[in-house]
Short mmCIF file of C-alpha atoms in Angstrom, two decimals:
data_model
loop_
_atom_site.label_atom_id
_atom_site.label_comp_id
_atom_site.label_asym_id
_atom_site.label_seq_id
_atom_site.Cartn_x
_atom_site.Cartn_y
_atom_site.Cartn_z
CA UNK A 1 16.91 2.93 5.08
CA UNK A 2 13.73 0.93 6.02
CA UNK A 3 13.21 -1.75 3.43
CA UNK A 4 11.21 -4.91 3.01
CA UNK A 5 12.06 -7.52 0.56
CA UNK A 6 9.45 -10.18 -1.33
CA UNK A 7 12.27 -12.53 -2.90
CA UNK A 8 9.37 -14.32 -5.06
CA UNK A 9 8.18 -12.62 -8.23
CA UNK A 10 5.63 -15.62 -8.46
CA UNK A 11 4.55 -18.48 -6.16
CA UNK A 12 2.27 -21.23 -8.23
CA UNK A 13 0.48 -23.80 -5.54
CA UNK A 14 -2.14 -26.06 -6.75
CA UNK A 15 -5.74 -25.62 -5.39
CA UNK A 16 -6.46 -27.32 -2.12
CA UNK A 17 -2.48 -27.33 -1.32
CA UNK A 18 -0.76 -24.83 1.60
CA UNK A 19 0.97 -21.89 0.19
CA UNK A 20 3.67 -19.68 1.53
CA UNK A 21 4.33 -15.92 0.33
CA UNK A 22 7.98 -14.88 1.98
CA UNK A 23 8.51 -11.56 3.22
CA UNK A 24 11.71 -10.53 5.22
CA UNK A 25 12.05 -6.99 6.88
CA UNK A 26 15.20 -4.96 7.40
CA UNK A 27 14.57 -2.89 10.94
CA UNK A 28 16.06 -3.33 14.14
CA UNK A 29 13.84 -3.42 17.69
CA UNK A 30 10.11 -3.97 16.89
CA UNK A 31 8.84 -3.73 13.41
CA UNK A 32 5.01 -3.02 12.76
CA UNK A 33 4.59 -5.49 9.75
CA UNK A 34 1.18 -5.59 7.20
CA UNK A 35 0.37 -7.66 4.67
CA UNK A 36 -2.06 -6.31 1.52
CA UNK A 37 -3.44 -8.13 -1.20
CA UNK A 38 -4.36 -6.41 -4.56
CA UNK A 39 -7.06 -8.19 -7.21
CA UNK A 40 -7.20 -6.83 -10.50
CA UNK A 41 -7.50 -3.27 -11.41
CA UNK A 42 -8.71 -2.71 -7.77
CA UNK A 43 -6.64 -0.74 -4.79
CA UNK A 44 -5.30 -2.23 -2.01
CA UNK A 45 -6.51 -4.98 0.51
CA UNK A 46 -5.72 -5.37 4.15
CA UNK A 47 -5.08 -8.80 5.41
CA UNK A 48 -3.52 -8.30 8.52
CA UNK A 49 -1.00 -6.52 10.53
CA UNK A 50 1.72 -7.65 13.33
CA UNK A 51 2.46 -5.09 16.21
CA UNK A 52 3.22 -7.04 18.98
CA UNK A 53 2.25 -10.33 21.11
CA UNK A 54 1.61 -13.50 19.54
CA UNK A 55 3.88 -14.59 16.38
CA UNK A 56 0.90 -16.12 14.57
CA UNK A 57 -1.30 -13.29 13.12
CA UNK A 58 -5.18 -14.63 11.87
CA UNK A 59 -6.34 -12.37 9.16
CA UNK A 60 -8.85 -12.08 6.42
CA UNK A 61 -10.35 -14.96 3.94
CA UNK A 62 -8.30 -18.00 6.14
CA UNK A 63 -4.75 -16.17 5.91
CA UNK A 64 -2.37 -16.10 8.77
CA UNK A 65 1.16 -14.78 9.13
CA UNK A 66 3.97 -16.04 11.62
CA UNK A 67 6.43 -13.21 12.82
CA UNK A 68 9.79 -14.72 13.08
CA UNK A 69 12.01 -12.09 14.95
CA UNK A 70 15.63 -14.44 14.62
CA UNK A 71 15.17 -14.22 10.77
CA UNK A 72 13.72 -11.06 10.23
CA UNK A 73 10.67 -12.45 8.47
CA UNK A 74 6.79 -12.08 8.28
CA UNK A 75 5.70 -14.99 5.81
CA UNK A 76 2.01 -14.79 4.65
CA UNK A 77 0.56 -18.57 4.98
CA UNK A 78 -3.02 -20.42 4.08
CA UNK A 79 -3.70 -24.20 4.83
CA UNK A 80 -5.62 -24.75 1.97
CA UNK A 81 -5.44 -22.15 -1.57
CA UNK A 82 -8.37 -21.49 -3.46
CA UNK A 83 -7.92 -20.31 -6.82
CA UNK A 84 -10.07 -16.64 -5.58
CA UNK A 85 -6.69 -16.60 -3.84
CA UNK A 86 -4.98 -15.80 -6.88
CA UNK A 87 -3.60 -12.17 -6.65
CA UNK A 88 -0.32 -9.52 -5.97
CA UNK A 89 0.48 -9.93 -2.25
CA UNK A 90 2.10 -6.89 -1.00
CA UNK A 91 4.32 -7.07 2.67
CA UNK A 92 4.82 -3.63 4.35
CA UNK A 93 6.58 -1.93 7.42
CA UNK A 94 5.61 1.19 9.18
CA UNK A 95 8.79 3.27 8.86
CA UNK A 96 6.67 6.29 11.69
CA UNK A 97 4.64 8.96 11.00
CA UNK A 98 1.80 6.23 9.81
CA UNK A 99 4.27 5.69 6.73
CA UNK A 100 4.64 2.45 4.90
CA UNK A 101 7.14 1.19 3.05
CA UNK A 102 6.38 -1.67 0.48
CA UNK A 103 7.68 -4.76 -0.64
CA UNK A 104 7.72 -4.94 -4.42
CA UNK A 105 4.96 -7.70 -4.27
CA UNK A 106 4.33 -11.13 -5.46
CA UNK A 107 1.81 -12.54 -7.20
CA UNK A 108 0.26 -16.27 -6.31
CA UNK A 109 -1.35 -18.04 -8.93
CA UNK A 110 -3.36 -21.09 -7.43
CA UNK A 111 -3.94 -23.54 -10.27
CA UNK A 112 -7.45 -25.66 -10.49
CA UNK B 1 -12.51 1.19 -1.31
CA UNK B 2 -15.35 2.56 0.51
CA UNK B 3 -15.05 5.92 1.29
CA UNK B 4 -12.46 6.70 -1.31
CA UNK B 5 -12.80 7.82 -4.47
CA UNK B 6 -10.36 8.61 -7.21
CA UNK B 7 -10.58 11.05 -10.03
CA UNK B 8 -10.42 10.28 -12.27
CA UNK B 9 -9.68 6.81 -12.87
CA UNK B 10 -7.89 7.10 -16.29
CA UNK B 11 -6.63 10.20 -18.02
CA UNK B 12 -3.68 10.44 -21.11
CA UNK B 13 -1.90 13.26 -21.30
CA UNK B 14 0.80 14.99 -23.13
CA UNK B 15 4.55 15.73 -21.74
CA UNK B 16 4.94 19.26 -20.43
CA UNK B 17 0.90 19.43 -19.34
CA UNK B 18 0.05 20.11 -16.04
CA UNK B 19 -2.34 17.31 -14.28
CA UNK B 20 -3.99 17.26 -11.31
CA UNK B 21 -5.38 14.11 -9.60
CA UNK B 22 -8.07 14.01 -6.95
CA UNK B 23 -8.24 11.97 -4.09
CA UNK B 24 -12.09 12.38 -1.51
CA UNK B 25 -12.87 9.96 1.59
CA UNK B 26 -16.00 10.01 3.54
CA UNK B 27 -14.31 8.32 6.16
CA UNK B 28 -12.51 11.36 8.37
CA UNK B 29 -9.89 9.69 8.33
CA UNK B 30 -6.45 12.08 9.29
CA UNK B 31 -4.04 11.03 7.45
CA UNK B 32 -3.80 10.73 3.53
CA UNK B 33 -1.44 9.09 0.93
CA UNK B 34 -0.31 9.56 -2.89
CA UNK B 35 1.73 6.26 -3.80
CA UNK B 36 2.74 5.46 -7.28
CA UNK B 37 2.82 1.92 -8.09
CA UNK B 38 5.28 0.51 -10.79
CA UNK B 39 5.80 -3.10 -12.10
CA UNK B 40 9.34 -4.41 -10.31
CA UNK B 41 9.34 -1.08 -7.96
CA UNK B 42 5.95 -2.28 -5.69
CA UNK B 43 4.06 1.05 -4.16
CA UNK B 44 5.94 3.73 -3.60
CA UNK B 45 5.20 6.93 -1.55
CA UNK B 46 5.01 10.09 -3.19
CA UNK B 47 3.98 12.19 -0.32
CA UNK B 48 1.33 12.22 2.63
CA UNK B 49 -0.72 14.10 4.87
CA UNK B 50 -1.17 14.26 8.71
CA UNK B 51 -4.08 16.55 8.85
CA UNK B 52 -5.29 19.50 7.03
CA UNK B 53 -2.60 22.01 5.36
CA UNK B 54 0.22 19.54 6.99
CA UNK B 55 2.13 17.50 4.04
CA UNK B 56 5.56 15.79 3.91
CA UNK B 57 7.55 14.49 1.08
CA UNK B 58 7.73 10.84 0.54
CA UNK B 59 10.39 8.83 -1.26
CA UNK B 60 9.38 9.94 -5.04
CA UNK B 61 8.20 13.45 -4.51
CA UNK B 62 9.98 14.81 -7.01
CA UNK B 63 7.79 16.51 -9.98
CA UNK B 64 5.07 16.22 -7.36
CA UNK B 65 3.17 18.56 -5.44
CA UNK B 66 0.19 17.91 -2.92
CA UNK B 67 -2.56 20.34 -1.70
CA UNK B 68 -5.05 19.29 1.40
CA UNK B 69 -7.36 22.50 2.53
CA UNK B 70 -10.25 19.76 3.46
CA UNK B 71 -9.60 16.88 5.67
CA UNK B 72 -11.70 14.73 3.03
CA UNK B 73 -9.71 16.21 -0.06
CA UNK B 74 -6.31 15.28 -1.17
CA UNK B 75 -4.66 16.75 -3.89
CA UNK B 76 -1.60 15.46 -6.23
CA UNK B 77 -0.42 17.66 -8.79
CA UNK B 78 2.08 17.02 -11.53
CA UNK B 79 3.24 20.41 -12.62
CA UNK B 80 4.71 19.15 -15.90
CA UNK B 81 4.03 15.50 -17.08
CA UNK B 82 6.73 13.43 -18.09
CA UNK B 83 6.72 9.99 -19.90
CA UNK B 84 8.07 8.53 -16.69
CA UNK B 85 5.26 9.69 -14.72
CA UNK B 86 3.27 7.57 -16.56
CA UNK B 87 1.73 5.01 -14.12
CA UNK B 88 -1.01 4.00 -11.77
CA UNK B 89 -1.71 6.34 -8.44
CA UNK B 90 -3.05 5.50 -5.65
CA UNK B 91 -4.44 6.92 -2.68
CA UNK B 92 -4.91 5.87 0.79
CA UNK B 93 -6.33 7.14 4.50
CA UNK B 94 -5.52 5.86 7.78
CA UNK B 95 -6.62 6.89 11.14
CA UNK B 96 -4.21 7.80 13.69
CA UNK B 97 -2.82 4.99 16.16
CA UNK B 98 -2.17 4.63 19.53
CA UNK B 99 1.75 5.47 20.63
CA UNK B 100 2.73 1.88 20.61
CA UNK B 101 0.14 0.22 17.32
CA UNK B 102 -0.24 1.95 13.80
CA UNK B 103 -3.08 1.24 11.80
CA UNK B 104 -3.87 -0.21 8.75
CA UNK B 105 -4.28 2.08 5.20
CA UNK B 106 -7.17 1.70 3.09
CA UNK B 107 -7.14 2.58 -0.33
CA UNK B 108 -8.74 4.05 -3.41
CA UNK B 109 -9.17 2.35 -6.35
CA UNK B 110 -6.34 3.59 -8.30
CA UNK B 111 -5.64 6.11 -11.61
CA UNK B 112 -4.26 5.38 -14.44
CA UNK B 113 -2.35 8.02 -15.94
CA UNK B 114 -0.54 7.70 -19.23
CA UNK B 115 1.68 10.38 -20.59
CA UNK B 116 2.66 10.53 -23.96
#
């Protein structure tokens, strides 16, 4: 089965600093990989998506993602955090049919 | 969330009772979502829709059943609560993709549901 693994429960990066959220994926041939972000007590964000072309996805709010086929991975990345950055960061894969399947998040805490 | 309302957004209820949640988008959108979401477990996907009267199991379906007669009206039903039910539902819509891109879900703003 389809899954997609978030191997950080929590990623702390001080405000003004890069951060990296890790996401690795488990198909074969050509995923369709998303990234959400969730505030609190509020649904589900898009941030951006990877179908096909260019490894470096631009998203919303200054995020970016770089699809790295060799290791399986779709890492969610920002030059510079802001604490407003400070969230649960959900990675997903289409499975077909429109159907996601969801990493079991990670939140980012992005100290003043 | 615009265009997708949830109702409603908290209800506690007591094992054995029947509950039904409501999911309505403005946004025509074809397909609709019920996902449950869990601390350690992420979202997971209870079951969806790919137009009206079509539905499909997801992963977690089980004590679960799903009505659409409207294309903006999704129904989840649980048919007898259980304790672990208990958690936060969400639903989403998407719009159908090409063949070769799949587009992104946008969802409602979640309900809480508590079973005692």
């Amino acid at each position: 089965a389809q899954s997609v693994a978030q191997p950080e429960d929590q990623v702390n990066v001080a405000e003004g600093n890069p951060l990296t959220v890790k996401c690795t994926y488990s198909v074969s041939g050509n995923p369709y990989l998303f990234w959400y972000v969730q505030y609190p007590n509020r649904g589900l964000q898009f941030l951006l998506k990877y179908i096909t072309g260019d490894n470096l996805v631009k998203g919303s709010y200054g995020f970016e993602a770089e699809f790295n086929k060799s290791q399986t991975s779709f890492h969610l990345k920002k030059p510079s955090a802001l604490v407003s950055d400070s969230a649960l960061y959900f990675c997903a894969e289409n499975t077909g049919f429109q159907k996601l399947v969801f990493g079991t998040g990670t939140r980012l805490l992005v100290s003043p | 969330d615009a265009g997708i309302t949830q109702s409603p957004r908290h209800k506690v209820t007591e094992t054995g009772t029947p509950v039904t949640l409501r999911c309505h988008q403005t946004e025509n959108h074809r397909y609709m979502y019920w996902y449950r979401q869990d601390p350690g477990h992420g979202l997971r996907l209870i079951h969806y829709s790919y137009g009206v009267k079509d539905t499909d199991k997801g992963e977690v379906s089980d004590g679960y059943s799903v009505s659409r007669s409207k294309t903006e009206d999704f129904l989840l039903t649980l048919e007898s609560a259980t304790s672990s039910q208990t958690s936060v539902y969400f639903c989403a819509t998407a719009t159908r993709g090409t063949v070769d891109a799949y587009n992104e879900q946008f969802f409602g703003p979640g309900t809480r549901l508590t079973v005692l």
